[in-house]
Coordinates of C-alpha atoms and ligand atoms in Angstrom, one line a residue:
Chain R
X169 CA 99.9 108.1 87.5
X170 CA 96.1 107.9 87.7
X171 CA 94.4 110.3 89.7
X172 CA 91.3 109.4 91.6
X173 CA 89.0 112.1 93.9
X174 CA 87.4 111.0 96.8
X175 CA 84.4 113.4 98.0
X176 CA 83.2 112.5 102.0
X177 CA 80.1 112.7 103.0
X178 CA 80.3 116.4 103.7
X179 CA 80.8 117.4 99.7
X180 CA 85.1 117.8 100.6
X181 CA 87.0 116.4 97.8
X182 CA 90.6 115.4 98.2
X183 CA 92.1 114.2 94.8
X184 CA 95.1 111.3 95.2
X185 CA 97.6 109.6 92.9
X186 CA 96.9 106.1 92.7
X187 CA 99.7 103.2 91.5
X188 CA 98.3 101.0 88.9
X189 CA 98.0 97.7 89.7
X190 CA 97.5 98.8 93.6
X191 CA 93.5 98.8 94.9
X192 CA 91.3 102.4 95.6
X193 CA 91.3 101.4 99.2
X194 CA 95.0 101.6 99.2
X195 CA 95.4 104.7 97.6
X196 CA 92.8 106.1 100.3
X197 CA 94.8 104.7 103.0
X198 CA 98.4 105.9 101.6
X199 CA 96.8 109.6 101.7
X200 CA 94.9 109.4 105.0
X201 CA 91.3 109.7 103.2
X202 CA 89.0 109.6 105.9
X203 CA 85.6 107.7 106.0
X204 CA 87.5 104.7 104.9
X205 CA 88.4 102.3 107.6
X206 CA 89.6 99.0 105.8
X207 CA 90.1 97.2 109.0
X208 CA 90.8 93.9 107.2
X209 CA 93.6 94.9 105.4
X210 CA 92.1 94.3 102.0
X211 CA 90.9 91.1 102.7
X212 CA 87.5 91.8 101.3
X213 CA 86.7 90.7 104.5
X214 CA 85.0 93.4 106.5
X215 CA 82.6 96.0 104.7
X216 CA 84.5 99.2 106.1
X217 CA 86.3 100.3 102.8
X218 CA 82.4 101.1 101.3
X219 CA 82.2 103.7 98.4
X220 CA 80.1 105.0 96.0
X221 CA 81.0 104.8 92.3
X222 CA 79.8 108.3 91.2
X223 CA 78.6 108.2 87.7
X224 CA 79.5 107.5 84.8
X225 CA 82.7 105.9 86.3
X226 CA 80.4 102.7 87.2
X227 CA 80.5 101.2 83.9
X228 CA 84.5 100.9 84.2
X229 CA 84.8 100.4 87.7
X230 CA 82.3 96.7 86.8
X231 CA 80.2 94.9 89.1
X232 CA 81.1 93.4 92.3
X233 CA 81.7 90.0 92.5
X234 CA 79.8 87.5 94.7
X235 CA 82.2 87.8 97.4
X236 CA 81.8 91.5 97.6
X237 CA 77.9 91.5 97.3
X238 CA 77.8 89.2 100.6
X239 CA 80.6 91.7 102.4
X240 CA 78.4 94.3 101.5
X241 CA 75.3 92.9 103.2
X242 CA 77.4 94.0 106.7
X243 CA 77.9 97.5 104.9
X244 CA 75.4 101.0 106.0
X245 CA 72.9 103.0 103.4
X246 CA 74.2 100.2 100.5
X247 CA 73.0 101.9 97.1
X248 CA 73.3 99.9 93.7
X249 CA 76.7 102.0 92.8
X250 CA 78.0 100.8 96.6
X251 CA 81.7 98.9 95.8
X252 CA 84.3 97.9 98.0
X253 CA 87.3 100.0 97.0
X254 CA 89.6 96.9 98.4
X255 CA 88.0 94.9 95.5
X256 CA 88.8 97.9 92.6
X257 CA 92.2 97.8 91.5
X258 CA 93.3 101.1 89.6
X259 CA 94.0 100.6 86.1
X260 CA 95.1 103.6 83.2
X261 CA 91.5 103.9 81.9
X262 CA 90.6 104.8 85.6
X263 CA 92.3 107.8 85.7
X264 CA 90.2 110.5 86.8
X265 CA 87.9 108.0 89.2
X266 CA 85.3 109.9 91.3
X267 CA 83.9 108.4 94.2
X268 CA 82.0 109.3 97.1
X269 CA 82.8 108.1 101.2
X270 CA 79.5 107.3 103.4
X271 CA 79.6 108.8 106.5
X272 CA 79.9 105.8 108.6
X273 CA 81.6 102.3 108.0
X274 CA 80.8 99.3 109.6
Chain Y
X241 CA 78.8 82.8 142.4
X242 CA 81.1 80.2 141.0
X243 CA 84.3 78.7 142.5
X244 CA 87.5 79.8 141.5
X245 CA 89.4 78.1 138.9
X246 CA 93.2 78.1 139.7
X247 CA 95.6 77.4 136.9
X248 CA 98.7 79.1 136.0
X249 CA 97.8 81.0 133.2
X250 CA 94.9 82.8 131.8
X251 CA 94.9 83.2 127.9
X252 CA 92.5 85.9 126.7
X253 CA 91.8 85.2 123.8
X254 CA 92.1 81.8 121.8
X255 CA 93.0 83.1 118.0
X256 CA 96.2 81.6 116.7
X257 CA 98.3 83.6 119.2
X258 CA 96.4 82.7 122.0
X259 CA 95.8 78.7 120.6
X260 CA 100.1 78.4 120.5
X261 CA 101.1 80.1 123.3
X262 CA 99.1 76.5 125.3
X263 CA 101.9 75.0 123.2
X264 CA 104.8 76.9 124.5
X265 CA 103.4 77.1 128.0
X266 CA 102.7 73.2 127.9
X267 CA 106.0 72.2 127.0
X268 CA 107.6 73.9 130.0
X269 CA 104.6 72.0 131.8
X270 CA 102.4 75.4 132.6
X271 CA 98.9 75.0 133.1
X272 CA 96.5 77.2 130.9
X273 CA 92.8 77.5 130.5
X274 CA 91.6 80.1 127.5
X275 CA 88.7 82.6 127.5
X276 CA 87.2 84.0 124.4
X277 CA 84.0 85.5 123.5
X278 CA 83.5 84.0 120.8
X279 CA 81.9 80.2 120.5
X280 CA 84.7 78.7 119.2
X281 CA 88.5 79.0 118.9
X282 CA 90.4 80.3 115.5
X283 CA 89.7 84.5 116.4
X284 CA 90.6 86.1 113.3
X285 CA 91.0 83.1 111.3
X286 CA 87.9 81.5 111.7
X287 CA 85.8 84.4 112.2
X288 CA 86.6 86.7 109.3
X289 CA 88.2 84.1 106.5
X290 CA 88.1 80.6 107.0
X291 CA 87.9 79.6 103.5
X292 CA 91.1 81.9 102.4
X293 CA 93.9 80.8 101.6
X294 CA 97.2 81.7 103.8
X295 CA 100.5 81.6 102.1
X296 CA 103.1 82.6 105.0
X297 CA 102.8 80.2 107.4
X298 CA 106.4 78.6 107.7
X299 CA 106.6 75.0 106.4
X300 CA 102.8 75.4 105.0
X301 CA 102.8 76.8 101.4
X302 CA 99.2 76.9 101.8
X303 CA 96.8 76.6 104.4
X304 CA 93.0 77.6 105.1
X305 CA 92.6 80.1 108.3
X306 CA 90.1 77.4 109.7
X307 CA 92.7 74.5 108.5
X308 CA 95.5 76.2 109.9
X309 CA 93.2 76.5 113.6
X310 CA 92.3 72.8 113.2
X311 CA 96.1 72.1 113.1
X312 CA 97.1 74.1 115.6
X313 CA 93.6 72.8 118.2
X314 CA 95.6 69.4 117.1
X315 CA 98.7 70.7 118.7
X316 CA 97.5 72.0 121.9
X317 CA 95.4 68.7 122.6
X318 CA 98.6 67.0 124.4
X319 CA 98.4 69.4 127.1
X320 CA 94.8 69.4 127.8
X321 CA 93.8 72.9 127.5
X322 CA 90.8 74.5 128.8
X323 CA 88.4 76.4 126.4
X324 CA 85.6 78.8 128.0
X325 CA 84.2 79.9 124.8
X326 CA 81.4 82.8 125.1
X327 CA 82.7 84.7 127.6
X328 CA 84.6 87.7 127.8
X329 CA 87.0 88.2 130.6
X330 CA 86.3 91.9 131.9
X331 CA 88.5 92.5 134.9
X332 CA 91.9 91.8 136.1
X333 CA 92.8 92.2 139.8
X334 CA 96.2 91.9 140.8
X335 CA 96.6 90.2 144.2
X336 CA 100.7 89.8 144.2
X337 CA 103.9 91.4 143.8
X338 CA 106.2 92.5 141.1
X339 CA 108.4 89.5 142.3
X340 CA 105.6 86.7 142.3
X341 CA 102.5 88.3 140.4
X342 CA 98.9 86.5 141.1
X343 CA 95.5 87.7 139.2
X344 CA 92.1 87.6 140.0
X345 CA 90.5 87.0 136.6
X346 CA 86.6 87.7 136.6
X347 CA 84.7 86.3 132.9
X348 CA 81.3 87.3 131.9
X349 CA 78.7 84.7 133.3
X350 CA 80.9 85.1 136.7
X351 CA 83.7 83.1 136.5
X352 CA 86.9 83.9 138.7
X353 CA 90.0 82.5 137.6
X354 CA 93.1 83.0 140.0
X355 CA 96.6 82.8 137.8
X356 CA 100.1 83.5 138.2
X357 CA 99.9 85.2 134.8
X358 CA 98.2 86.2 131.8
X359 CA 98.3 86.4 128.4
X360 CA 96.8 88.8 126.4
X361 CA 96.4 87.4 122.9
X362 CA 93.0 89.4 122.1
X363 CA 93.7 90.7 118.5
X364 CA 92.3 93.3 117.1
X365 CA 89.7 92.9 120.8
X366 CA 86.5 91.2 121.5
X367 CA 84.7 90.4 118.5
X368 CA 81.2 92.0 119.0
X369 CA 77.9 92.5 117.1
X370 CA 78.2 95.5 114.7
X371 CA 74.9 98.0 115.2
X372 CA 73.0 99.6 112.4
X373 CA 73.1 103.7 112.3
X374 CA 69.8 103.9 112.9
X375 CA 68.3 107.5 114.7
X376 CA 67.7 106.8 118.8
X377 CA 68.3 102.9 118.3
X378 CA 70.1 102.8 121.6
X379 CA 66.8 104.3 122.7
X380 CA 65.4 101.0 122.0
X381 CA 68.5 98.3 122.9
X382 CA 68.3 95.8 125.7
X383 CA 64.3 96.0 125.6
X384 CA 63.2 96.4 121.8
X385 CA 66.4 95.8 119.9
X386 CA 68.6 92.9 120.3
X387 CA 71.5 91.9 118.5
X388 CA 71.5 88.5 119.2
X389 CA 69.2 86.2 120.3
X390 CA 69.6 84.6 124.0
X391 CA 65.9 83.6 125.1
X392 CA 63.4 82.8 122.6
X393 CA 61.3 83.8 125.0
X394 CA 61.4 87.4 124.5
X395 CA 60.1 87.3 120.7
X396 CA 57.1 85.3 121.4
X397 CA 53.5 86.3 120.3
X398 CA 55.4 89.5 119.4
X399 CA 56.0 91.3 115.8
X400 CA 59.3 90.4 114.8
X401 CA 61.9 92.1 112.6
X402 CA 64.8 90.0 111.2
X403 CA 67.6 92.3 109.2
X404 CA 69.9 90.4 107.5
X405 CA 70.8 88.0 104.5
X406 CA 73.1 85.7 106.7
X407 CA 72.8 82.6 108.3
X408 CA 72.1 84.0 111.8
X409 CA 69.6 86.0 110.3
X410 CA 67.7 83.0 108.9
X411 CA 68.5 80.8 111.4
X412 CA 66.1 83.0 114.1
X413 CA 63.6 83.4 111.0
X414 CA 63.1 79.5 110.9
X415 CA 63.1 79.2 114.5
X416 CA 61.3 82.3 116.0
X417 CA 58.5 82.4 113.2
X418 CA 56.4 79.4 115.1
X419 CA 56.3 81.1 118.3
X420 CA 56.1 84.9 117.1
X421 CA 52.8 87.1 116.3
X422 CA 53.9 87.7 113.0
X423 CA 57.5 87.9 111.8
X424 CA 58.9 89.8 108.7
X425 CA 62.4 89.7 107.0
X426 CA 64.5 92.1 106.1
X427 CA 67.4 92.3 103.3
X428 CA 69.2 95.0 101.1
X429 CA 68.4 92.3 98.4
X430 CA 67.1 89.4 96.8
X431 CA 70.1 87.3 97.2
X432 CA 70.9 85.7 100.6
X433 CA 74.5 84.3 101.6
X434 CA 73.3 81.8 104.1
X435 CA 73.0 78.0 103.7
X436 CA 71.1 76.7 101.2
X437 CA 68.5 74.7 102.5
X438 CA 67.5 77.5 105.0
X439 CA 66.9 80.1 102.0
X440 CA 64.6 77.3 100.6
X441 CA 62.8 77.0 103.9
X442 CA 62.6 80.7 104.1
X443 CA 61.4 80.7 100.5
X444 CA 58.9 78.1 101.8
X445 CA 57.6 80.4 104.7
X446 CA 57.0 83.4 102.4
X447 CA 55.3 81.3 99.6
X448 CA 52.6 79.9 102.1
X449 CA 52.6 83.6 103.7
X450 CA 53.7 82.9 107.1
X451 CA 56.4 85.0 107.1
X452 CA 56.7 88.5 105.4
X453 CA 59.9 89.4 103.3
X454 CA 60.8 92.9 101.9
X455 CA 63.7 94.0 100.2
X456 CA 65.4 97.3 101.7
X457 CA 66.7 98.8 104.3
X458 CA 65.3 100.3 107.4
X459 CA 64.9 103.9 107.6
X460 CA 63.6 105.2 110.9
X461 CA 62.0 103.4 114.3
X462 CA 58.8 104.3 116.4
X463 CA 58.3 104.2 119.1
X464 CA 58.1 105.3 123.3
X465 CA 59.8 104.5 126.4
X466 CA 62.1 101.6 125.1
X467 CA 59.1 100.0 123.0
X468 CA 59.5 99.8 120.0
X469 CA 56.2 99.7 117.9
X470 CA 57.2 100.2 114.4
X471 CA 60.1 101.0 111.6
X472 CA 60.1 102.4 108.3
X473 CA 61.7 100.4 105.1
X474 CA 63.2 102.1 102.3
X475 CA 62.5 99.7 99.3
X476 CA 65.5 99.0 96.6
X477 CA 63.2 101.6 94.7
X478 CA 63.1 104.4 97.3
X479 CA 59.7 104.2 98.0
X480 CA 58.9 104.4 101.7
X481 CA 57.1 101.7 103.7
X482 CA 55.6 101.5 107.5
X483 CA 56.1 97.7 109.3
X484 CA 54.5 97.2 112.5
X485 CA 58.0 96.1 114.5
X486 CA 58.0 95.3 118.7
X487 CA 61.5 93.5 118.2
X488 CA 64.3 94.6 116.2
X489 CA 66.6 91.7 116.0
X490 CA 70.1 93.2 113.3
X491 CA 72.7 90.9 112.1
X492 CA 75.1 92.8 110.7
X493 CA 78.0 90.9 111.7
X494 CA 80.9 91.3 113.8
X495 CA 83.1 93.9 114.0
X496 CA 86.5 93.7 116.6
X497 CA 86.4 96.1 119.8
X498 CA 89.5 96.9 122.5
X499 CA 86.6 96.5 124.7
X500 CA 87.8 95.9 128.7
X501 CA 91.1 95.4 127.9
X502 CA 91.8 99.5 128.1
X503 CA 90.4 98.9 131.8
X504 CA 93.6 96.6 133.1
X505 CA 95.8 99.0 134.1
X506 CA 97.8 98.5 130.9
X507 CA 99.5 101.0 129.1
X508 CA 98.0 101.6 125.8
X509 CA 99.4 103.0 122.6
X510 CA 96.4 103.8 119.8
X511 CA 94.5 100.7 121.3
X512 CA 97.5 98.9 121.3
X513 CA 99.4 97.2 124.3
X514 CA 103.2 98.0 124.2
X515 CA 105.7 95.4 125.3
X516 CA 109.0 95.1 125.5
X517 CA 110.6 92.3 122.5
X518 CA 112.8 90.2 125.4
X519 CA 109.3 88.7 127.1
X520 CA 106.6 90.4 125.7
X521 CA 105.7 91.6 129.4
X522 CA 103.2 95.0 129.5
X523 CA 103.6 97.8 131.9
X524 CA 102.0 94.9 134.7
X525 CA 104.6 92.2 135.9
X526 CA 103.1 88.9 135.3
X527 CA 100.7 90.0 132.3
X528 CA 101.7 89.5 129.0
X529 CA 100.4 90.4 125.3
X530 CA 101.0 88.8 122.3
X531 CA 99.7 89.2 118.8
X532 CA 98.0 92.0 116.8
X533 CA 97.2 93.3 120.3
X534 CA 100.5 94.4 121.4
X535 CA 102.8 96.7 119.8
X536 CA 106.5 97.7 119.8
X537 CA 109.2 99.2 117.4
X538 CA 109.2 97.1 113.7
X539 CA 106.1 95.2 115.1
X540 CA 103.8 93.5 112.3
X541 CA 100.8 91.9 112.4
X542 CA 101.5 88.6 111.3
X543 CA 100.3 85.0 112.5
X544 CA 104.1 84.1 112.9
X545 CA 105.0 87.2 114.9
X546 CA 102.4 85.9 117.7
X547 CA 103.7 82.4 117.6
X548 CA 107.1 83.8 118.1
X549 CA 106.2 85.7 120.9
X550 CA 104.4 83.3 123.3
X551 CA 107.4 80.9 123.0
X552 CA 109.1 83.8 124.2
X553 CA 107.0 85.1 126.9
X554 CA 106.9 81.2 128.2
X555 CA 109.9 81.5 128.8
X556 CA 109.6 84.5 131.3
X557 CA 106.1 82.9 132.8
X558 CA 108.5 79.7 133.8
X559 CA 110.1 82.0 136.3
X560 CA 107.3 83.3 137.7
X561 CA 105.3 79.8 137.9
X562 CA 108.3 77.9 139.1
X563 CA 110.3 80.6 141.0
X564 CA 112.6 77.9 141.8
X565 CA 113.4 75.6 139.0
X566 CA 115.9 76.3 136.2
X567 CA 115.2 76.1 132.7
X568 CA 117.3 74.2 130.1
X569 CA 116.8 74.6 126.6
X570 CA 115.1 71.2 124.7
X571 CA 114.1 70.9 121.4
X572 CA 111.0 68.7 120.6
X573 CA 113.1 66.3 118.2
X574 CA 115.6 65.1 120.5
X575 CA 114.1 65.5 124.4
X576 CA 112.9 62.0 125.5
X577 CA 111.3 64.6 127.9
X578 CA 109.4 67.1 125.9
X579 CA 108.3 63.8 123.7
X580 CA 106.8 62.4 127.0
X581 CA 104.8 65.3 127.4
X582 CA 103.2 65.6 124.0
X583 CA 102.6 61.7 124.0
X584 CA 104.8 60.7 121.0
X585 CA 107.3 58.8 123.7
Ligands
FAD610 C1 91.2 88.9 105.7 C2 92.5 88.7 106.5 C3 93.5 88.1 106.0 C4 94.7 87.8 106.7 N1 95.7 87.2 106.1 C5 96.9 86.9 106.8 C6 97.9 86.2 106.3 O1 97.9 85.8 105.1 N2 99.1 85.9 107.0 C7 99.1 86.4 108.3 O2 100.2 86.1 109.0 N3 98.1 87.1 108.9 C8 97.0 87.4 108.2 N4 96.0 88.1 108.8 C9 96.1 88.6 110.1 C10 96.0 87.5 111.2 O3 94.7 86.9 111.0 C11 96.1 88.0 112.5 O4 97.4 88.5 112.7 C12 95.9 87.0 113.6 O5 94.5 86.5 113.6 C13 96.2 87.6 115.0 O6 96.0 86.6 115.9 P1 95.7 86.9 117.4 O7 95.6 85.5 118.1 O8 96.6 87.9 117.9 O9 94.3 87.6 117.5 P2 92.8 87.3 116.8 O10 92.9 86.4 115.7 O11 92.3 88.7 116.6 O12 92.0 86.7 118.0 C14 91.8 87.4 119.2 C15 90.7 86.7 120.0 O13 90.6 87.4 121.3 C16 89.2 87.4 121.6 N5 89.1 88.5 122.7 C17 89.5 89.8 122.6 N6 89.3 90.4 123.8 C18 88.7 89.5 124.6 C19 88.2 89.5 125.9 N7 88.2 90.6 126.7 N8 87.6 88.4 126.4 C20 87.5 87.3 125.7 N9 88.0 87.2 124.4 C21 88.5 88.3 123.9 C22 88.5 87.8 120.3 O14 87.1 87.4 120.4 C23 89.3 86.9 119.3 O15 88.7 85.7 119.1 C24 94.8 88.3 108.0 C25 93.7 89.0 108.6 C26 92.5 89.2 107.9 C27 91.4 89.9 108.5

């Protein structure tokens, strides 16, 4: 199974199994990451599942969609590698996925 | 103050729970009036995804969350319900006994209901402007900072700050920039998600430099003693930038809060009001909660799951609004009376 770390905001990194097929917000919420809210149930509906795509994972991970970009408007300290991890569903070739929490969701 | 409004039940909360609980209620020939802070009905629905697409609404294989609230605003309209949209009820008072309950309901803007019950149907709470984690803004809130905008007059022959790429956001751009000293907009990008026509107009405003538009986020405030007197942008590049700001006006959307329903005297379980499964009754005689805002064992949050309850909580609220009358069974298809009272008969 795909493995993905998640580093918070204060450098801790907890590293999770993730199903393919299911989203990075789910595997965060399965394992009780915390920094990651996802009030909305995967909705792409709320802005408080906001992660950064640590490099060089960015170029697999892809762009957000239109959708996402106008969630993220409602998101905190948005940087160019901000994703929702609702909207990122885990695939083979994502195994090994790094990505960093913000301190504060919506 | 106000007079008070007498009915039989107050609904907190008009999303779909709160909407078809007037149903239920109605055809057993209860009054209701509904209170929700928001300025319109639909709560979840319409707030957060009225374009989506819901699948598991019985006897719909699809249906819009804002079709599905038009439907069910259809539904209700036999029994007249009240709506008091852009209020929040704050306190509850209980004036009666376990045996025949009365409330003293008290809404924002000062209205005082009296009921014989009420239903909690307030989701995931009171939906309520979501605030930027900006250093000491609180500092600044109420006198400098404002989250929404409630008298124009307050912004005028001021500097203004607008932060957002909405349509509430460029909304108070078009209409505050006549009035203000000089008004300057702020978004995390080039791109803005409101209606056409108003990005043009904005567009407009910045081409003939009567408006200021920078791309970023803000940093830092300045400021004394509430004032605000400026804030500093951090550009998509990084680079740093000072803006002479005396009103910080956010939109970052909405985000739900429990709000002053933890303040009722109602037992809570992690924000969430446990009832029992026969009536849906809280800890309080008389108040009920149905919804995503109640809990007990195998309880899921599902727009079904409310429906079902406030057919069954009715059916307790009969007893406590006609102490004396017995309840028979009817289904809408076959009662001659039932028909009568949604106007098919
Ligand atoms: C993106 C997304 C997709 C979803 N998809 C589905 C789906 O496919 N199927 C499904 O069944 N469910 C779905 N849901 C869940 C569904 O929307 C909720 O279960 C439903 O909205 C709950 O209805 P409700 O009436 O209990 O509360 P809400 O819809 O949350 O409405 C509560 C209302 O109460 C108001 N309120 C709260 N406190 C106060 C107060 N003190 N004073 C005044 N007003 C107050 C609020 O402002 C709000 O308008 C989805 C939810 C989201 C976010």
């Amino acid at each position: 199974m795909p493995k993905i770390t998640f580093v918070d905001s204060l450098g801790e990194a907890r590293t999770v199994d993730a199903e393919v097929g299911s989203t990075v917000m789910e595997a965060a919420i399965r394992n009780a990451i915390p920094e990651i809210a996802a009030e909305c149930g995967g909705g792409c509906a709320c802005a408080t599942c906001h992660i950064y795509v640590d490099d060089p994972w960015g170029t697999l991970t892809g762009k957000a969609s239109e959708q996402e970009e106008d969630m993220l408007d409602f998101a905190y300290a948005v940087q160019p590698n901000s994703r929702l991890s609702c909207q990122i569903t885990v695939t083979e070739e994502l195994d090994g996925l790094h990505v960093t929490t913000p301190d504060r969701q919506g | 103050m106000s007079e008070t409004i007498k009915t039989d039940v107050v609904i907190v909360g008009a999303g779909p729970a709160g909407l078809f609980a007037v149903f239920e209620l109605g055809l057993l020939d209860i009054k209701s009036h509904l209170v929700d802070i928001l300025p319109k009905a639909g709560g979840q629905c319409s707030e957060l995804y009225p374009e989506k697409p819901i699948y598991d609404i019985p006897g719909y294989p699809i249906v819009t969350g804002q079709g599905l609230v038009d439907n069910l605003l259809q539904q209700i309209e036999p029994f007249h319900p009240t709506f008091h949209y852009g209020e929040m009820v704050e306190a509850i008072e209980p004036l009666g006994t376990a045996e025949a309950p009365l409330f003293r309901v008290s809404a924002t803007g000062g209205k005082i209901f009296e009921c014989k019950s009420i239903i909690v149907a307030a989701g995931g709470g009171s939906f309520q402007p979501k605030k930027p984690p900006i250093e000491g803004i609180e500092a600044y809130e109420g006198s400098s900072v404002f989250y929404a905008v409630r008298r124009m007059e307050d912004f005028r022959g001021r500097h203004v700050v607008i932060v957002g790429g909405g349509d509430s956001a460029l909304d108070w751009t078009l209409n505050l920039q006549p009035i203000v000293e000089r008004l300057t907009l702020i978004h995390r990008r080039d791109d803005f998600r409101g209606a056409p026509h108003s990005v043009k107009a904005m567009r407009e405003l910045v081409a003939n430099g009567l408006i200021d538009l920078h791309i970023g986020q803000v940093a830092s405030l300045t400021g004394e003693g509430g004032q605000l007197r400026g804030l500093t942008l951090k550009g998509a590049d990084g680079a740093l930038r000072d803006i002479a700001c005396e009103r910080l006006i956010p939109f970052f959307g909405l985000t739900m809060k429990l709000g002053p329903v933890a303040e009722w005297g109602l037992n809570l379980h992690e924000n969430l009001v446990p009832v029992d499964t026969e009536k849906f009754e809280t800890n309080v005689p008389g108040v009920f909660a149905i919804g995503d805002i109640n809990t007990y064992p195998g309880k899921l949050k599902l727009i079904l799951c409310g429906f079902h309850e406030g057919a069954l909580a009715a059916q307790k609220i009969h007893r406590y609004v006609y102490p004396d009358k017995k309840l028979t069974f009817q289904y809408t298809t076959s009662s001659t009376n039932l028909q009568k009272k949604l106007g098919v008969h």
